[in-house]
CSV table of C-alpha atoms in Angstrom, one decimal:
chain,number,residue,atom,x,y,z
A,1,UNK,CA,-1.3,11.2,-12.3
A,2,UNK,CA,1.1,11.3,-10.0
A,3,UNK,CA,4.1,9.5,-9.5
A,4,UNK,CA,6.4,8.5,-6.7
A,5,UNK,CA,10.6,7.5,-7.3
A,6,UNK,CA,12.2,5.4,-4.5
A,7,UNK,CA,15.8,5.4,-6.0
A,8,UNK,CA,17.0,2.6,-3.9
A,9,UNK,CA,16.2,-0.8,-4.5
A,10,UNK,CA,18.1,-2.7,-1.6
A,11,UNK,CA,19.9,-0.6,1.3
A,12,UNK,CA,21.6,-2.9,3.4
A,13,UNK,CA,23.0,-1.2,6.5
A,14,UNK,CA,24.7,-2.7,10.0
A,15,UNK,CA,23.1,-2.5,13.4
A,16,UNK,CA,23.0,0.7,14.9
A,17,UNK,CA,23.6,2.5,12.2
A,18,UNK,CA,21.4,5.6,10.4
A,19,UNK,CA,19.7,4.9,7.8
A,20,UNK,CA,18.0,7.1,5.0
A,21,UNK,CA,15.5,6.0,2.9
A,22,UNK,CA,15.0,8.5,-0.3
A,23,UNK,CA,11.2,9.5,-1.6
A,24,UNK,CA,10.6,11.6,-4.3
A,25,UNK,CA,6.9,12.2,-5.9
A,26,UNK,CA,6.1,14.1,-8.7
A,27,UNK,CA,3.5,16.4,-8.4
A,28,UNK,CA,3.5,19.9,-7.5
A,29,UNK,CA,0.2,20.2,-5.7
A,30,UNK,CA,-0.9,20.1,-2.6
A,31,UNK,CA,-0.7,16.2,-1.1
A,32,UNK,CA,-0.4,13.9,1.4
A,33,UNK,CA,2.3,11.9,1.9
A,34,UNK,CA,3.3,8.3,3.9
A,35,UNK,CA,5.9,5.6,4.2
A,36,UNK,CA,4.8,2.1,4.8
A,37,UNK,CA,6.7,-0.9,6.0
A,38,UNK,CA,6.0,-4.3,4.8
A,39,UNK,CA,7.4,-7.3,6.8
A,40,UNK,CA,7.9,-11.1,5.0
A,41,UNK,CA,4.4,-12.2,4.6
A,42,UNK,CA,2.6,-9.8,6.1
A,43,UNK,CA,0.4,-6.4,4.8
A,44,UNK,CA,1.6,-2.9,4.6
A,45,UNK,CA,1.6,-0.9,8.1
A,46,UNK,CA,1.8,3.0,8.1
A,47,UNK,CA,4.8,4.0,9.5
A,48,UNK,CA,4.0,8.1,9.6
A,49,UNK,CA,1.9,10.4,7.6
A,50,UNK,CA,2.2,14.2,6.6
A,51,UNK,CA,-0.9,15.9,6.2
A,52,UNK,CA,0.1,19.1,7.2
A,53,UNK,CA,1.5,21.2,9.5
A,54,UNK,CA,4.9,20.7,10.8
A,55,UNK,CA,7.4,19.4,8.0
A,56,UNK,CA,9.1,17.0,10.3
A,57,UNK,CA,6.8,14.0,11.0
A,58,UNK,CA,7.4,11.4,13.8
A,59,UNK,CA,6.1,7.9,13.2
A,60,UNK,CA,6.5,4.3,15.0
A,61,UNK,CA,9.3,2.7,15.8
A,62,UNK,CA,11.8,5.4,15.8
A,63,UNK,CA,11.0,6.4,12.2
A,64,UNK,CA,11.2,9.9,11.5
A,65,UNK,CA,10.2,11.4,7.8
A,66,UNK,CA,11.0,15.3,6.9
A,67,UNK,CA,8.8,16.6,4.1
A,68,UNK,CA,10.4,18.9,1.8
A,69,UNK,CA,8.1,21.1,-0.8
A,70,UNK,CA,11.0,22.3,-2.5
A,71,UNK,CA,12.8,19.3,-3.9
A,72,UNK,CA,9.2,17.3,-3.6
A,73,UNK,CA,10.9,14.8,-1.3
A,74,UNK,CA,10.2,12.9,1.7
A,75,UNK,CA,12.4,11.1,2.9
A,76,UNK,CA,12.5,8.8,5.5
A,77,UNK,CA,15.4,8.4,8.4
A,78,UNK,CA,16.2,6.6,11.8
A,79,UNK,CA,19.4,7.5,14.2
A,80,UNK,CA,20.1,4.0,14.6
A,81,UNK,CA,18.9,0.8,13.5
A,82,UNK,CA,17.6,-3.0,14.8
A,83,UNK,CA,17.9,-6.1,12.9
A,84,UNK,CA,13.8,-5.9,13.6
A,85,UNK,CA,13.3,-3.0,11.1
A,86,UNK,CA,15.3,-5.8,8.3
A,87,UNK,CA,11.6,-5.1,6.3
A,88,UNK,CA,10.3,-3.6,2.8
A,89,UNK,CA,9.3,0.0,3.0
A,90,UNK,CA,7.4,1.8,0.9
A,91,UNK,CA,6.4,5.4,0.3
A,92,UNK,CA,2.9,6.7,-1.2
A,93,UNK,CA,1.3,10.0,-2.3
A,94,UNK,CA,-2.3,11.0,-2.8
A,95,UNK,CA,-3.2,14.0,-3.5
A,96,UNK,CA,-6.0,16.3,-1.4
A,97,UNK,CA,-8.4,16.1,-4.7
A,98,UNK,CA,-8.7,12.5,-4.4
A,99,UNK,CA,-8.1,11.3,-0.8
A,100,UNK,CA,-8.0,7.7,-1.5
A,101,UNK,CA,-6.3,7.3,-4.4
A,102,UNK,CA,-2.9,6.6,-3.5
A,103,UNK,CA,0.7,6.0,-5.2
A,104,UNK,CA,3.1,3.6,-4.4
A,105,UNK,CA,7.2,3.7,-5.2
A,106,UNK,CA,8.1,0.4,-6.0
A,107,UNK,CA,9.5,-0.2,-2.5
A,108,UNK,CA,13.1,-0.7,-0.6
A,109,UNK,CA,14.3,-3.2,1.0
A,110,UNK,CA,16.2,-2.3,4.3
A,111,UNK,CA,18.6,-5.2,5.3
A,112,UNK,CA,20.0,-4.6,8.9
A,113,UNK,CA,23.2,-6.5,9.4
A,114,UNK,CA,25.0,-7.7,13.0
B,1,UNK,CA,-10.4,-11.5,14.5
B,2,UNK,CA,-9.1,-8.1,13.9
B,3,UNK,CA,-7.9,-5.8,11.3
B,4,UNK,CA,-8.5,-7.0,7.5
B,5,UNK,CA,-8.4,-10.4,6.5
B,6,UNK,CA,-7.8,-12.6,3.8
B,7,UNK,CA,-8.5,-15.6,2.3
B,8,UNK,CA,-7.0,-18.0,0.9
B,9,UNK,CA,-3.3,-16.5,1.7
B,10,UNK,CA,-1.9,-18.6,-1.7
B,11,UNK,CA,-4.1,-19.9,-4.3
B,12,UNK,CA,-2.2,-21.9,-7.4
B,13,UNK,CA,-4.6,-22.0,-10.6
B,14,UNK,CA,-4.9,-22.8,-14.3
B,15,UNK,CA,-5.4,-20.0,-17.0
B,16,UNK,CA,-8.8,-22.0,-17.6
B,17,UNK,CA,-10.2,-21.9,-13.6
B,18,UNK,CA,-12.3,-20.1,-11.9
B,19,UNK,CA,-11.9,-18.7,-8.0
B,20,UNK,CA,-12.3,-15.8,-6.0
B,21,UNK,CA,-10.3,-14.1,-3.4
B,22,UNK,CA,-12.6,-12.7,0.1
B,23,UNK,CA,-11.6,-9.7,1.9
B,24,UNK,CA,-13.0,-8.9,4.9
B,25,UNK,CA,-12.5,-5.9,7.8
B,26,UNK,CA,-13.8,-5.3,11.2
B,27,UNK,CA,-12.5,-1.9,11.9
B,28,UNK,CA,-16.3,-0.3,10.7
B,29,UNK,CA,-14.4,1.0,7.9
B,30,UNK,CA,-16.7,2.3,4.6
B,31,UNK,CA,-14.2,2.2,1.7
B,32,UNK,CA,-12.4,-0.8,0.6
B,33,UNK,CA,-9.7,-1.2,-2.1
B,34,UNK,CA,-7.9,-3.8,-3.8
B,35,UNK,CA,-4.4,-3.9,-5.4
B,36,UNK,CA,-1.8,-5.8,-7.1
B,37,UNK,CA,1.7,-6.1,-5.7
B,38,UNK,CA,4.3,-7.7,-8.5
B,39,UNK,CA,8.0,-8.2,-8.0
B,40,UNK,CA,10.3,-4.9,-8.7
B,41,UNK,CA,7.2,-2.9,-9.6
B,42,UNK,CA,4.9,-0.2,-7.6
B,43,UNK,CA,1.7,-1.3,-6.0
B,44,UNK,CA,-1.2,-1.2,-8.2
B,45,UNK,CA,-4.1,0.2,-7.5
B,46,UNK,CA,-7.1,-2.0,-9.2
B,47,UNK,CA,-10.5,-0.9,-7.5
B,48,UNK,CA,-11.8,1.0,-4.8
B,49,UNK,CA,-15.8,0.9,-3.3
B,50,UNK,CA,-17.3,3.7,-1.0
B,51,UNK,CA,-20.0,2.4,0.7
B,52,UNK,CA,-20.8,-0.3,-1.4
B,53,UNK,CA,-20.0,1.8,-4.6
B,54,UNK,CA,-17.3,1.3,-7.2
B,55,UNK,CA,-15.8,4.8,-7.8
B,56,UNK,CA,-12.5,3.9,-9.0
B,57,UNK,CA,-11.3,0.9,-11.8
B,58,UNK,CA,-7.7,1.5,-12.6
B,59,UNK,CA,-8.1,-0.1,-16.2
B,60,UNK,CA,-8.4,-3.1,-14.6
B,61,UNK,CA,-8.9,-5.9,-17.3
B,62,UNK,CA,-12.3,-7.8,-17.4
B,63,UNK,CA,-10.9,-10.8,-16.6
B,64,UNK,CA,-10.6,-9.5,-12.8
B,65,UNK,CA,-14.4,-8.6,-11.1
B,66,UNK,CA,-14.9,-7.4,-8.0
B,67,UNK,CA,-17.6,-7.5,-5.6
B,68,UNK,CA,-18.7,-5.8,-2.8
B,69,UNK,CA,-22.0,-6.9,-1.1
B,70,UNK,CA,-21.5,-4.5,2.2
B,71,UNK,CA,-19.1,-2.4,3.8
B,72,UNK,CA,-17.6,-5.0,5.3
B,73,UNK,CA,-16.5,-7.6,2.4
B,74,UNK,CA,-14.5,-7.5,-0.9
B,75,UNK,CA,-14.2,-10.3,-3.2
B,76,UNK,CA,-11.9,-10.3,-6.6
B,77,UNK,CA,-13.9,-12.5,-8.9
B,78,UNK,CA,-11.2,-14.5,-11.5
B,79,UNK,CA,-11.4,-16.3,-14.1
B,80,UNK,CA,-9.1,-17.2,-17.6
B,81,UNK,CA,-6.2,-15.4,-16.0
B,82,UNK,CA,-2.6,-14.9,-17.7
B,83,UNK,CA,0.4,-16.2,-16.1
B,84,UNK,CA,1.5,-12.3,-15.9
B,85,UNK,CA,-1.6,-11.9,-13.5
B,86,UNK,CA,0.9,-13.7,-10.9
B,87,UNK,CA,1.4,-11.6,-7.7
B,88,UNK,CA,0.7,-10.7,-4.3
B,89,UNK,CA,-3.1,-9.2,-4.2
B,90,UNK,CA,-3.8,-6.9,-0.8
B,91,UNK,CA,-7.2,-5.4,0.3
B,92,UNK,CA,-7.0,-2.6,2.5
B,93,UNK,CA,-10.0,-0.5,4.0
B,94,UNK,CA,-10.6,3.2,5.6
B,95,UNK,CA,-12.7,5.6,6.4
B,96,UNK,CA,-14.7,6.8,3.4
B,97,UNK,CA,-13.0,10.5,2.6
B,98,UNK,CA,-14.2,13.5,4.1
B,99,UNK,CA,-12.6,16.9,3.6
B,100,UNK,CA,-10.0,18.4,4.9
B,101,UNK,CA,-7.0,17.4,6.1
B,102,UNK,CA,-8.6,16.6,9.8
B,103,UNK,CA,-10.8,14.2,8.1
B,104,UNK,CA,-8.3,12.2,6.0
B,105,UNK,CA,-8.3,8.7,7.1
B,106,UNK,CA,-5.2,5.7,6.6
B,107,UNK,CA,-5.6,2.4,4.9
B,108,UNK,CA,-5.4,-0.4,7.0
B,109,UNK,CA,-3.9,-3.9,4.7
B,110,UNK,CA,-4.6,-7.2,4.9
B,111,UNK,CA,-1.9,-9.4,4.4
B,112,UNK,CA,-2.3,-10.3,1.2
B,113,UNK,CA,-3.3,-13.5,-1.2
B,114,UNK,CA,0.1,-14.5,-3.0
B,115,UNK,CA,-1.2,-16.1,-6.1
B,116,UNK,CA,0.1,-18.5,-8.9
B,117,UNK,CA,-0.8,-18.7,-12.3
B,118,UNK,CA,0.2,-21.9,-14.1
């Protein structure tokens, strides 16, 4: 099974500034991979996907995620925040044998300052 | 109504009741899944259905049944439930999975049923 590490709990982070959220997944085969917000009350959107192709995947909202097969990573970055993206984010793995079985990291919360 | 719904969005029970969350989507999606979001702790996969089918149960215990009557509703049967069962439960849908990465399809979520075990 697979398993994804989100190593930050909590980032908080002021207005305007970068921000990078760190993935890291397990498994050295082939798979997909994703980052999902989560706002208060609410479901989880998708943010940006790699399936394949080009290692540097553009998503909504500015969010921008660079896949590296390397150091099994994928993390996920913006150039400058808004107190709008204050939200949970999560990133997920499945792999191409079993399309819709994902994993989940257990999440981090972005908290944009003024 | 769009997307994937849920209902009820909070439901407090006993260990000793009976109730059932619904799921429903209207995107013409053909796979539906349920999980288990707890404080501090990955999401859980519990179940998934393709068309109609159950072809995944994450060790799920008995105590939780799904139900999937078409390809457009999800229920989550439950019934003598442990205060640990406490958590957020989401439904999502897709596409059923083709092959290839052309054919890979996203989970769309619903927002979730935040429930309360007393």
């Amino acid at each position: 099974a697979q398993s994804v590490t989100q190593l930050d709990s909590q980032v908080p982070v002021f207005e305007e500034a970068p921000v990078e959220l760190r993935c890291n997944y397990s498994s050295s085969v082939s798979v997909y991979l994703f980052w999902y917000v989560q706002y208060p009350n609410q479901g989880l959107q998708l943010l940006l996907k790699y399936l394949s192709g080009s290692t540097l995947v553009k998503g909504i909202n500015g969010f921008e995620a660079e896949f590296n097969k390397s150091q099994t990573s994928f993390h996920l970055r913006k150039p400058s925040v808004h107190i709008s993206d204050t939200a949970e984010y999560f990133c997920a793995v499945s792999d191409r044998a079993n399309f819709n079985k994902f994993y989940f990291g257990s999440g981090t919360k972005l908290n944009v300052k003024p | 109504e769009t997307g994937v719904t849920q209902t009820p969005r909070h439901l407090v029970m006993g260990m000793t009741n009976k109730k059932s969350l619904k799921c429903e989507q209207h995107l013409g999606h053909n796979a539906m899944y349920w999980y288990k979001q707890s404080a501090k702790k990955p999401l859980e996969l519990m179940f998934v259905y393709n068309f109609k089918e159950q072809t995944e149960n994450n060790s799920v215990p008995s105590r939780f049944s799904p139900e999937c009557p078409n390809s457009s509703h999800l229920f989550l049967h439950l019934h003598t439930l442990q205060p640990e069962d406490s958590a957020l439960y989401l439904c999502a849908s897709s596409q059923a999975p083709g092959r290839g990465a052309s054919s890979y399809n996203e989970q769309f979520f619903g927002p979730g049923t935040r429930l309360t075990v007393l």
